Amino acid sequence: MEWLVSMPKVELHAHLNGSIRDSTLLELARVLGEKGVIVFSDVEHVIRKDDRSLVEVFKLFDLIHILTTDHKTVTRITKEVVEDFAAENVVYLELRTTPKRNDSKGMSKRSYMEAVVEGLRAVTTVDIDFLPHKLDARASANSSSANHSSHETKRKKIYVRLLLSIDRRETTEAAMETVKLALEMRDLGVVGIDLSGNPIVGEWRTFLPALKFAQEQGLYTTLHCGEVPNHEEIRSMLDFQPQRIGHACCFDEEEWRKLKSSKIPVEICLTSNIRTDTISSIDIHHFVDLYNVNHPLVLCTDDSGVFATSLSKEYKLASSSFGLGKREMFELARTGVEFIFADDGVKQELREIFNSAAKKLE
Ligand code: 6MZ
């Protein structure tokens, strides 16, 4: 496990509110319990439980959102989540979150996202690079000198970029609002749009106008695709040609063929799929087939808090379940760099990080 922790890794599928430390959730629940907003003893066991069905997971998210949706907390959890990923040598994190409006807290989708960005600025345990390089030449210069010094002082550095999620409960207008916000926040590190939320809720065609607009405007898109066997939707999503998809669990033969010929990279979330029973057992996980045919893949956590996992644990699970050694796991991590949504400058810097780590493997 030690080498999997120390190896550089990229995380491309992590939901902010799914990645919160249990200790933070319990602390927040205790405070709201004291204020009489919730009954702490009712929620404590829900937070502590780590084996949930897909339906229970979405109930838990509703509870988490009650605990976290104020500006100060959003800033806090963002900072903690980034620091936790950096602590296990994630060198590039694409963090996704659903911008939320909460009138009782004076929160708009924009102010929610500003609180997230505040959380990125608040990161202290590592150097963080979250602004696009081409728009911020000075930051880039600073970051490369920080990079240089980080090499000398061994201070860690993490690149973070943001994806704004559209929740499947939302309307076309609300989805469009999220895409417009993403466009306005490109200079603050927003690189794309994700479609997520309970897969049995909502219709794909509701979100299509907003997703098409995002693509036309040059935002990257990734879709939760095939978490349930909705074949019309899966085919239509593949026709849309997003830059990546998440999960790809419930595909039929025709859809596998379509996916493989499309070469769309798949964000694989092993523990999440097993815990939610989307895949009945690890030895029949589609990772194996996709890996064997060399389909673009990246291992991800999905919700490290909700599923009590970490990216290193996901690598360990893949390594032990599928018999992959050190070199193979390293190459798997390294290819993830090719599927990131950040600009080519970041990609190049990440390739260099992996190149120098590769020398130590030999
Ligand atoms: C689909 C998921 C998900 O956006 O509030 N989310 N959507 N499938 C999954 N697999 C288990 N896990 C998380 O983070 C929480 C939100 O991310 C989506 C859900 O919409 C959930 O409410 P944010 O930061």
Coordinates of C-alpha atoms and ligand atoms in Angstrom, one line a residue, residues 15-18 54 57-58 61 65 96-98 100 112 165 167 196-197 224 227 247 272 276 302-303 307, ligand 1:
H15 CA -17.7 15.0 -5.8
L16 CA -17.0 17.7 -3.2
N17 CA -19.8 16.9 -0.9
G18 CA -19.1 13.2 -1.2
L54 CA -27.6 3.7 -4.5
V57 CA -26.6 7.2 -1.0
F58 CA -28.8 9.9 -2.5
F61 CA -26.5 13.5 0.1
H65 CA -26.3 19.2 1.9
R96 CA -16.7 18.6 -9.2
T97 CA -19.6 20.2 -7.3
T98 CA -23.2 21.2 -7.9
K100 CA -26.5 25.4 -5.0
Y112 CA -21.6 29.0 -3.6
S165 CA -22.2 19.6 -11.9
D167 CA -28.0 17.7 -10.8
S196 CA -24.7 13.8 -12.1
G197 CA -27.4 13.1 -9.5
H224 CA -22.5 10.0 -15.4
E227 CA -25.2 3.8 -13.6
H247 CA -19.1 4.7 -14.4
S272 CA -18.6 3.1 -5.3
T276 CA -24.0 0.6 -4.3
D302 CA -16.3 9.2 -6.7
D303 CA -17.2 9.9 -3.0
F307 CA -17.7 5.2 0.5
Ligands
6MZ1 C1 -24.5 10.2 -9.4 C2 -23.5 11.4 -7.7 C3 -22.9 10.2 -7.3 O1 -22.2 18.2 -6.1 O2 -23.0 18.5 -3.7 N1 -23.2 12.4 -6.9 N2 -24.3 11.4 -8.8 N3 -23.9 9.1 -9.0 C4 -23.1 9.0 -8.0 N4 -22.6 7.8 -7.6 C5 -22.7 7.3 -6.3 N5 -22.1 10.6 -6.2 C6 -22.3 11.9 -6.0 O3 -21.6 16.4 -4.3 C7 -22.7 15.5 -4.1 C8 -23.6 15.3 -5.3 O4 -22.8 14.7 -6.3 C9 -23.7 13.8 -7.1 C10 -25.1 13.9 -6.5 O5 -25.8 14.9 -7.2 C11 -24.8 14.5 -5.1 O6 -25.8 15.2 -4.5 P1 -21.9 18.0 -4.6 O7 -20.6 18.6 -4.1

